[in-house]
Amino acid sequence: MADTKKLFIKTYGCQMNVYDSERMAEAMGTEGYVTTEVMEEADMVLLNTCHIREKAAEKVYSDLGRLKPLKAEKPNLKVGVAGCVAQAEGEEILRRMPLVDLVVGPQSYHRLPAMAKAAEAGEKTVDTDFPEEDKFDHLPDRPKATIRPTAFLTVQEGCDKFCAFCVVPYTRGAEVSRPAERIMAEARGLVEKGVREITLLGQNVNAYHGAGAEGDWTLARLVRALAKIDGLDRIRYTTSHPNDMGDDLIAAHGEEPKLMPYLHLPVQSGSDRILKAMNRKHKAEDYLRLIERIRAARPDMMMSGDFIVGFPGETDAEFEATLDLIRAVKYGMAYSFKYSARPGTPAAEKTPVAAEVADVRLQTLQALITEQQRAAQDAMVGREVSVLFEKPGRLAGQMVGKSDYLQAVHVAAPDLRAGDLARVRITGTAPNSLAGVLVGG
Ligand code: SAH
Ligand code: SF4
Ligand code: F3S
């Protein structure tokens, strides 16, 4: 192609942004753009941004500032801002950063190719609509070549929960589920291209209720239908809300071997008063009972979670309640954050906990999580797991893949390739990965 242009995308934030970046790259492909890993050679730089915490949002502005010399050197360089900061700040981005050519929100990115064309003609555009049309209907089919055996697939977007601290309901809009048959078709297409593991994505993925045969489908029904696709070996989903963990989904974990035994189920706090102030609409005890039921269905379930420390008004005793909950659950993995006041959210009106106090709480909580994570890793030694290999390791003949429990596993396997699934016996642990040997190999 004579007029091939190069697109550099930087992705911040959650997996949904990773998926969106892929879809935007594909859409721009129809306009003659190919992606590049080298920012300096790009004709367009697109930042797919995250608004969840202040640091994430501010990073976008410092990265935009760093583009100034490149733009000075290459006056034809186009700069775009997509994602949740784009949605939240819209026009304001153009005012603060005049080098930006286009701003596109997460629900409008099917319009990106047209906006890129306008940018090439010297016109600046901002699109932060929540359009009536479904963007997925206006995006090209997924391209033929995929290089990885794992893929993300967005099934649900937006959030109606309005946790008091969170911007997602504002940046991503109301909950919308994609029709089941579209998801099935996209999944079949991915599997034909060599994908063996699909992670279904949604801000509230277990609230999925997409139109399907005989009425709306739940996430459990979707999972069971996907499990019938030959060649698809593993199904995961993220992120879930405890209140949407339906009986049929719990049952599916006990009955559907392709559904992996790893569940990210954020709870944020172990204190009932804080949970109420956060508008989470459940108690700590409800969460603990829920996990008991999940583990009754699937005893080897590895739990993962998210925690916020220093929510406005959080006392020492309330923080201790969070530690108690963590001790009761025994997580295999968890993410924890210092509360960040976000503009427009109800919690932002309240007096924050002193930064030093929040810092110490974060360190304390993270130390406990690290201890649990290490215990979970150590408990794997001697066990047999399945590993889906994703890429060669650093040593000759070594391959790296993921266990059923989403742990990275290094194995000497010179005859295996990315996309191979094999039984592995775990022989040792490193801080963030496991080592193993092929069973019978
Ligand atoms: N929809 C998911 C995750 C949303 S964002 C859910 O409901 O769990 C991912 C995580 O970021 C949240 O689980 C929460 O722990 C954290 N987070 C969200 N807003 C935050 C804020 N204002 N300050 C600190 N952490 C926040
Ligand atoms: Fe944010 Fe709560 Fe919705 Fe998760 S459930 S995206 S934390 S508002
Ligand atoms: Fe961030 Fe938006 Fe995801 S705010 S966490 S990129 S939904």
Coordinates of C-alpha atoms and ligand atoms in Angstrom, one line a residue:
M1 CA 0.0 0.0 0.0
A2 CA 1.4 3.3 -1.1
D3 CA 0.0 5.4 1.7
T4 CA 0.5 3.1 4.7
K5 CA 0.5 5.2 7.8
K6 CA 1.7 4.1 11.2
L7 CA -0.3 4.1 14.4
F8 CA 1.2 4.0 17.9
I9 CA -1.3 3.2 20.7
K10 CA -0.5 3.4 24.4
T11 CA -3.0 1.7 26.6
Y12 CA -3.7 2.6 30.3
G13 CA -6.1 1.1 32.8
C14 CA -8.2 -2.1 32.6
Q15 CA -8.5 -5.0 30.3
M16 CA -11.4 -3.4 28.6
N17 CA -9.1 -0.7 27.4
V18 CA -6.7 -3.4 26.1
Y19 CA -9.6 -4.9 24.1
D20 CA -10.7 -1.4 22.9
S21 CA -7.2 -0.6 21.7
E22 CA -7.2 -3.7 19.6
R23 CA -10.5 -2.9 18.1
M24 CA -9.4 0.7 17.4
A25 CA -6.3 -0.6 15.7
E26 CA -8.4 -2.8 13.5
A27 CA -10.8 0.0 12.6
M28 CA -7.8 2.2 11.7
G29 CA -6.5 -0.7 9.6
T30 CA -9.3 0.0 7.2
E31 CA -8.0 3.6 6.8
G32 CA -4.5 2.3 5.9
Y33 CA -2.9 2.5 9.3
V34 CA -0.7 -0.3 10.6
T35 CA 0.4 -0.4 14.2
T36 CA 3.9 0.2 15.3
E37 CA 5.7 -0.3 18.6
V38 CA 8.0 2.6 18.0
M39 CA 6.4 5.9 18.9
E40 CA 9.0 8.0 17.0
E41 CA 8.0 6.5 13.6
A42 CA 4.2 7.0 14.1
D43 CA 2.0 9.2 12.0
M44 CA -0.6 9.1 14.7
V45 CA -0.2 8.6 18.5
L46 CA -3.3 7.5 20.3
L47 CA -3.5 7.4 24.1
N48 CA -6.2 5.1 25.3
T49 CA -6.7 6.5 28.8
C50 CA -7.9 5.6 32.3
H51 CA -9.7 8.0 34.7
I52 CA -10.0 5.6 37.7
R53 CA -7.5 7.3 40.0
E54 CA -6.0 10.8 39.9
K55 CA -2.5 9.4 39.2
A56 CA -3.7 7.5 36.2
A57 CA -5.5 10.6 34.8
E58 CA -2.5 12.9 35.4
K59 CA -0.1 10.5 33.7
V60 CA -2.0 11.1 30.5
Y61 CA -1.2 14.8 30.7
S62 CA 2.5 14.3 31.4
D63 CA 2.7 11.8 28.5
L64 CA 1.0 14.3 26.3
G65 CA 3.5 16.9 27.4
R66 CA 6.3 14.6 26.5
L67 CA 5.0 14.4 22.9
K68 CA 5.7 18.1 22.3
P69 CA 9.2 17.6 20.9
L70 CA 8.1 14.8 18.6
K71 CA 5.2 17.0 17.3
A72 CA 7.7 19.9 16.8
E73 CA 9.9 17.6 14.8
K74 CA 7.0 16.0 12.8
P75 CA 4.4 18.7 12.3
N76 CA 2.1 16.1 10.5
L77 CA 2.0 13.9 13.5
K78 CA -1.6 13.5 14.7
V79 CA -2.3 13.0 18.4
G80 CA -5.5 11.4 19.7
V81 CA -6.9 10.8 23.2
A82 CA -9.3 7.9 23.6
G83 CA -10.8 6.1 26.6
C84 CA -12.1 7.3 30.0
V85 CA -10.1 10.5 30.4
A86 CA -11.4 11.5 26.9
Q87 CA -14.9 10.8 28.1
A88 CA -14.6 12.6 31.4
E89 CA -12.8 15.7 30.2
G90 CA -13.7 16.1 26.5
E91 CA -13.0 19.6 25.1
E92 CA -11.0 20.4 28.2
I93 CA -8.2 18.2 26.9
L94 CA -7.9 20.4 23.7
R95 CA -7.7 23.5 25.9
R96 CA -5.1 22.1 28.2
M97 CA -3.1 20.4 25.5
P98 CA -3.3 22.2 22.1
L99 CA -1.2 19.5 20.4
V100 CA -4.1 17.1 20.6
D101 CA -6.0 16.6 17.4
L102 CA -8.9 14.4 18.4
V103 CA -10.7 13.2 21.6
V104 CA -12.9 10.2 21.4
G105 CA -14.9 8.5 24.2
P106 CA -15.1 4.7 24.7
Q107 CA -18.6 4.5 23.2
S108 CA -17.8 6.4 20.0
Y109 CA -14.5 4.9 18.8
H110 CA -16.1 3.3 15.7
R111 CA -16.1 6.9 14.5
L112 CA -12.3 7.1 15.0
P113 CA -11.4 6.5 11.3
A114 CA -13.5 9.5 10.2
M115 CA -12.0 11.6 13.0
A116 CA -8.5 10.6 11.9
K117 CA -9.4 11.7 8.4
A118 CA -10.6 15.1 9.7
A119 CA -7.4 15.4 11.7
E120 CA -5.3 14.7 8.5
A121 CA -7.3 17.6 6.9
G122 CA -6.4 19.8 9.8
E123 CA -9.7 19.7 11.6
K124 CA -9.9 19.0 15.4
T125 CA -12.8 16.8 16.6
V126 CA -14.2 15.8 20.0
D127 CA -16.8 12.9 20.2
T128 CA -17.9 11.9 23.7
D129 CA -21.5 10.8 22.7
F130 CA -23.2 7.7 24.0
P131 CA -24.6 7.1 20.5
E132 CA -27.8 5.1 19.9
E133 CA -26.1 2.8 17.4
D134 CA -24.0 -0.1 18.7
K135 CA -20.3 0.7 18.0
F136 CA -19.7 -3.0 17.6
D137 CA -22.0 -3.1 14.6
H138 CA -19.8 -0.4 12.9
L139 CA -16.4 -2.0 13.6
P140 CA -14.7 -4.3 11.0
D141 CA -14.6 -8.0 11.6
R142 CA -11.6 -9.2 13.7
P143 CA -8.7 -9.6 11.3
K144 CA -7.3 -13.0 10.3
A145 CA -4.0 -13.0 11.9
T146 CA -3.8 -13.2 15.7
I147 CA -0.5 -14.0 17.3
R148 CA -1.7 -14.9 20.8
P149 CA -3.5 -18.0 22.0
T150 CA -5.5 -15.9 24.5
A151 CA -8.0 -13.1 23.8
F152 CA -10.3 -10.7 25.5
L153 CA -13.9 -10.4 24.4
T154 CA -16.0 -7.5 25.7
V155 CA -19.6 -8.8 26.4
Q156 CA -20.9 -6.0 28.6
E157 CA -20.0 -2.4 29.1
G158 CA -20.9 0.3 31.6
C159 CA -22.0 0.2 35.1
D160 CA -25.3 1.0 37.0
K161 CA -23.8 0.4 40.5
F162 CA -22.6 3.9 41.3
C163 CA -20.2 3.0 44.1
A164 CA -19.5 6.3 45.9
F165 CA -15.9 6.5 44.9
C166 CA -16.0 5.4 41.3
V167 CA -16.0 7.2 37.9
V168 CA -16.8 4.2 35.7
P169 CA -20.6 4.8 35.6
Y170 CA -19.9 8.3 34.3
T171 CA -17.1 7.5 31.9
R172 CA -18.6 4.2 30.5
G173 CA -22.2 5.0 30.9
A174 CA -25.1 2.7 31.7
E175 CA -24.9 -1.1 31.7
V176 CA -25.3 -2.5 28.2
S177 CA -25.0 -6.2 27.2
R178 CA -24.1 -7.3 23.7
P179 CA -26.4 -9.8 22.1
A180 CA -25.4 -13.4 22.8
E181 CA -25.2 -14.5 19.1
R182 CA -22.8 -11.6 18.3
I183 CA -20.5 -12.7 21.1
M184 CA -20.7 -16.4 20.0
A185 CA -19.8 -15.4 16.4
E186 CA -16.9 -13.3 17.6
A187 CA -15.7 -16.2 19.8
R188 CA -16.0 -18.7 17.0
G189 CA -14.0 -16.3 14.8
L190 CA -11.3 -16.0 17.4
V191 CA -11.0 -19.8 17.9
E192 CA -10.7 -20.3 14.1
K193 CA -7.7 -18.0 14.2
G194 CA -6.1 -20.1 16.9
V195 CA -7.3 -18.6 20.2
R196 CA -7.7 -21.2 22.9
E197 CA -8.6 -19.1 25.9
I198 CA -11.2 -16.3 26.0
T199 CA -11.6 -13.9 28.9
L200 CA -15.1 -12.3 28.8
L201 CA -14.9 -8.7 29.8
G202 CA -17.3 -6.3 31.4
Q203 CA -17.2 -3.6 34.1
N204 CA -19.9 -5.8 35.7
V205 CA -19.5 -8.9 33.6
N206 CA -21.6 -11.2 35.8
A207 CA -24.6 -8.7 35.4
Y208 CA -24.5 -9.8 31.7
H209 CA -28.0 -10.2 30.3
G210 CA -27.7 -10.1 26.6
A211 CA -30.5 -10.8 24.1
G212 CA -30.4 -14.5 23.0
A213 CA -32.5 -17.3 21.8
E214 CA -35.5 -17.7 24.2
G215 CA -35.0 -14.4 25.9
D216 CA -32.1 -12.8 27.7
W217 CA -29.1 -15.0 28.5
T218 CA -27.2 -14.8 31.8
L219 CA -23.4 -15.0 31.9
A220 CA -23.7 -18.6 33.0
R221 CA -25.8 -19.5 29.9
L222 CA -23.3 -17.7 27.7
V223 CA -20.4 -19.5 29.3
R224 CA -22.1 -22.9 28.8
A225 CA -22.7 -22.1 25.1
L226 CA -19.2 -21.0 24.6
A227 CA -17.9 -24.1 26.2
K228 CA -19.4 -26.1 23.4
I229 CA -17.1 -24.5 20.8
D230 CA -14.5 -27.1 19.7
G231 CA -11.0 -25.8 20.1
L232 CA -11.9 -23.3 22.8
D233 CA -10.3 -24.8 25.9
R234 CA -10.6 -22.1 28.6
I235 CA -13.1 -19.5 29.6
R236 CA -12.6 -16.7 32.1
Y237 CA -14.5 -13.6 32.9
T238 CA -13.8 -10.4 34.7
T239 CA -14.7 -8.2 36.6
S240 CA -17.6 -9.3 38.8
H241 CA -19.7 -7.7 41.5
P242 CA -20.6 -9.9 44.5
N243 CA -24.3 -9.0 44.2
D244 CA -24.5 -10.3 40.6
M245 CA -23.0 -13.7 41.4
G246 CA -26.1 -15.8 40.4
D247 CA -26.7 -19.4 41.4
D248 CA -26.5 -20.6 37.8
L249 CA -23.0 -19.0 37.5
I250 CA -21.8 -20.6 40.8
A251 CA -23.2 -23.9 39.5
A252 CA -21.4 -23.5 36.2
H253 CA -18.1 -23.3 38.1
G254 CA -18.8 -26.8 39.5
E255 CA -20.0 -28.3 36.2
E256 CA -18.1 -26.7 33.4
P257 CA -14.5 -27.8 33.2
K258 CA -13.6 -25.2 30.6
L259 CA -14.6 -22.5 33.1
M260 CA -11.3 -21.7 34.9
P261 CA -11.1 -21.9 38.8
Y262 CA -9.9 -18.3 39.2
L263 CA -12.3 -15.6 40.2
H264 CA -11.7 -11.9 40.6
L265 CA -14.4 -10.7 42.9
P266 CA -13.7 -7.2 44.4
V267 CA -15.1 -6.4 47.8
Q268 CA -13.2 -3.1 48.5
S269 CA -13.6 -3.2 52.3
G270 CA -14.4 -5.6 55.2
S271 CA -16.2 -3.1 57.3
D272 CA -20.0 -2.9 57.0
R273 CA -20.1 0.8 57.7
I274 CA -17.6 1.5 55.0
L275 CA -19.3 -0.8 52.6
K276 CA -22.5 1.1 53.2
A277 CA -20.8 4.4 52.7
M278 CA -19.3 3.1 49.5
N279 CA -22.8 2.1 48.3
R280 CA -21.7 -1.5 47.7
K281 CA -25.1 -2.8 48.8
H282 CA -23.8 -5.9 50.7
K283 CA -22.2 -6.7 54.0
A284 CA -18.9 -8.3 54.7
E285 CA -20.7 -11.5 55.9
D286 CA -22.6 -11.7 52.6
Y287 CA -19.3 -11.8 50.7
L288 CA -17.8 -14.4 53.0
R289 CA -21.0 -16.6 52.6
L290 CA -20.8 -16.2 48.9
I291 CA -17.3 -17.4 48.7
E292 CA -18.2 -20.4 50.8
R293 CA -20.9 -21.3 48.3
I294 CA -18.5 -20.7 45.4
R295 CA -15.9 -23.0 47.0
A296 CA -18.5 -25.6 47.7
A297 CA -19.1 -25.7 44.0
R298 CA -15.5 -25.5 43.0
P299 CA -13.2 -26.3 46.0
D300 CA -9.9 -25.3 44.3
M301 CA -11.2 -21.9 43.3
M302 CA -8.5 -19.3 43.6
M303 CA -9.9 -15.9 44.7
S304 CA -8.7 -12.5 43.7
G305 CA -10.0 -9.1 44.8
D306 CA -9.6 -5.4 44.9
F307 CA -9.3 -3.3 48.0
I308 CA -9.4 0.5 48.7
V309 CA -7.8 1.8 51.9
G310 CA -8.4 5.2 53.3
F311 CA -11.9 5.7 52.1
P312 CA -13.2 8.9 53.7
G313 CA -14.0 8.3 57.4
E314 CA -12.3 4.9 57.6
T315 CA -11.1 4.3 61.2
D316 CA -8.4 2.0 62.4
A317 CA -10.9 -0.6 63.5
E318 CA -12.7 -0.5 60.2
F319 CA -9.4 -1.0 58.4
E320 CA -8.7 -4.0 60.8
A321 CA -12.1 -5.4 59.6
T322 CA -10.7 -5.4 56.1
L323 CA -7.6 -7.3 57.2
D324 CA -9.9 -9.8 59.0
L325 CA -11.9 -10.4 55.8
I326 CA -8.7 -11.0 53.9
R327 CA -7.5 -13.5 56.5
A328 CA -10.8 -15.3 56.2
V329 CA -10.9 -15.5 52.4
K330 CA -7.2 -16.3 51.8
Y331 CA -6.6 -14.7 48.4
G332 CA -4.3 -16.1 45.7
M333 CA -4.0 -12.6 44.3
A334 CA -5.3 -9.1 45.1
Y335 CA -5.0 -5.5 44.0
S336 CA -5.1 -2.7 46.5
F337 CA -5.3 1.1 46.1
K338 CA -5.2 4.1 48.2
Y339 CA -8.5 5.9 47.9
S340 CA -8.3 8.7 45.3
A341 CA -11.0 11.4 45.3
R342 CA -12.5 11.6 41.9
P343 CA -14.3 14.7 40.6
G344 CA -18.1 14.3 40.4
T345 CA -18.3 11.2 42.7
P346 CA -20.3 11.5 46.0
A347 CA -17.3 10.4 48.1
A348 CA -15.2 13.2 46.8
E349 CA -17.3 15.6 48.9
K350 CA -16.1 13.9 52.1
T351 CA -13.0 14.7 54.2
P352 CA -10.2 12.3 53.2
V353 CA -8.2 10.2 55.6
A354 CA -4.7 11.7 56.2
A355 CA -2.3 10.6 53.5
E356 CA 0.2 9.2 55.9
V357 CA -2.4 7.0 57.6
A358 CA -3.6 5.7 54.2
D359 CA 0.0 5.0 53.2
V360 CA 0.6 2.9 56.3
R361 CA -2.7 1.0 55.8
L362 CA -1.8 0.3 52.2
Q363 CA 1.6 -1.1 53.2
T364 CA 0.0 -3.3 55.9
L365 CA -2.6 -4.6 53.6
Q366 CA -0.2 -5.3 50.9
A367 CA 2.1 -7.2 53.2
L368 CA -0.8 -9.5 54.2
I369 CA -1.7 -10.0 50.6
T370 CA 1.9 -10.8 49.6
E371 CA 2.0 -13.4 52.4
Q372 CA -1.2 -15.0 51.2
Q373 CA 0.0 -14.9 47.6
R374 CA 3.3 -16.6 48.6
A375 CA 1.4 -19.3 50.6
A376 CA -0.8 -19.9 47.6
Q377 CA 2.2 -20.3 45.3
D378 CA 4.0 -22.6 47.7
A379 CA 0.9 -24.8 48.0
M380 CA 1.2 -25.4 44.2
V381 CA 4.5 -27.2 44.5
G382 CA 4.0 -30.9 43.7
R383 CA 0.6 -30.3 42.1
E384 CA -0.3 -31.0 38.5
V385 CA -1.9 -28.2 36.5
S386 CA -2.7 -27.5 32.9
V387 CA -0.6 -24.8 31.3
L388 CA -1.6 -22.9 28.1
F389 CA 1.8 -21.8 26.6
E390 CA 1.9 -18.2 25.4
K391 CA 5.5 -17.4 24.5
P392 CA 9.1 -18.6 24.7
G393 CA 10.9 -17.9 28.1
R394 CA 14.2 -16.3 28.6
L395 CA 16.2 -19.5 28.7
A396 CA 16.8 -21.6 25.6
G397 CA 14.0 -24.2 25.1
Q398 CA 11.9 -22.7 27.8
M399 CA 8.2 -21.8 27.4
V400 CA 6.0 -19.6 29.5
G401 CA 2.3 -20.0 30.0
K402 CA -0.5 -19.7 32.4
S403 CA -1.9 -22.3 34.8
D404 CA -5.7 -22.8 35.3
Y405 CA -5.2 -20.4 38.2
L406 CA -3.7 -17.7 36.0
Q407 CA -0.2 -18.1 37.5
A408 CA 2.7 -17.7 35.1
V409 CA 4.6 -21.0 34.8
H410 CA 8.0 -21.6 33.2
V411 CA 8.7 -25.0 31.7
A412 CA 11.6 -26.5 29.7
A413 CA 9.6 -27.5 26.7
P414 CA 11.6 -27.1 23.5
D415 CA 9.1 -29.1 21.4
L416 CA 6.1 -27.0 22.4
R417 CA 4.8 -23.8 20.8
A418 CA 2.6 -20.9 21.8
G419 CA -1.0 -22.2 21.9
D420 CA -0.1 -25.7 23.1
L421 CA -1.8 -26.9 26.3
A422 CA 0.0 -29.4 28.4
R423 CA -0.1 -31.0 31.9
V424 CA 2.7 -29.7 34.1
R425 CA 3.9 -30.7 37.5
I426 CA 4.9 -27.7 39.6
T427 CA 8.4 -28.0 41.0
G428 CA 9.2 -24.6 42.5
T429 CA 8.2 -21.0 43.0
A430 CA 9.7 -17.6 42.2
P431 CA 8.2 -14.3 43.5
N432 CA 5.8 -13.9 40.6
S433 CA 5.8 -17.2 38.8
L434 CA 6.1 -21.0 39.1
A435 CA 8.5 -23.5 37.6
G436 CA 7.3 -26.9 36.4
V437 CA 8.1 -29.9 34.3
L438 CA 6.0 -31.5 31.6
V439 CA 4.1 -34.5 32.9
G440 CA 5.4 -37.6 31.1
G441 CA 7.8 -35.4 29.2
Ligands
SAH1 N1 -16.0 -2.9 38.0 C1 -15.0 -3.4 38.8 C2 -13.7 -2.6 38.9 C3 -13.7 -1.2 38.7 S1 -12.2 -0.3 38.8 C4 -15.6 -3.6 40.2 O1 -16.7 -3.2 40.5 O2 -15.0 -4.2 41.0 C5 -11.0 -1.3 39.5 C6 -10.7 -1.1 40.9 O3 -10.2 0.2 41.1 C7 -11.9 -1.1 41.9 O4 -12.3 -2.4 42.2 C8 -11.4 -0.3 43.0 O5 -10.8 -1.2 44.0 C9 -10.4 0.6 42.4 N2 -10.9 2.0 42.4 C10 -12.0 2.5 41.8 N3 -12.2 3.8 42.1 C11 -11.2 4.1 42.9 C12 -10.9 5.3 43.6 N4 -11.6 6.4 43.5 N5 -9.8 5.3 44.4 C13 -9.0 4.2 44.6 N6 -9.3 3.0 44.0 C14 -10.4 3.0 43.2
SF4_2 FE1 -17.1 1.2 39.8 FE2 -18.6 0.0 41.6 FE3 -19.3 0.0 39.0 FE4 -17.2 -1.4 39.9 S1 -19.4 -1.8 40.5 S2 -17.3 -0.1 38.0 S3 -16.4 -0.1 41.4 S4 -19.2 1.8 40.3
F3S3 FE1 -9.9 3.0 33.8 FE2 -12.0 3.4 32.3 FE3 -11.1 0.9 32.8 S1 -11.5 4.5 34.1 S2 -10.2 1.1 34.8 S3 -10.0 2.5 31.7 S4 -13.2 1.5 32.6

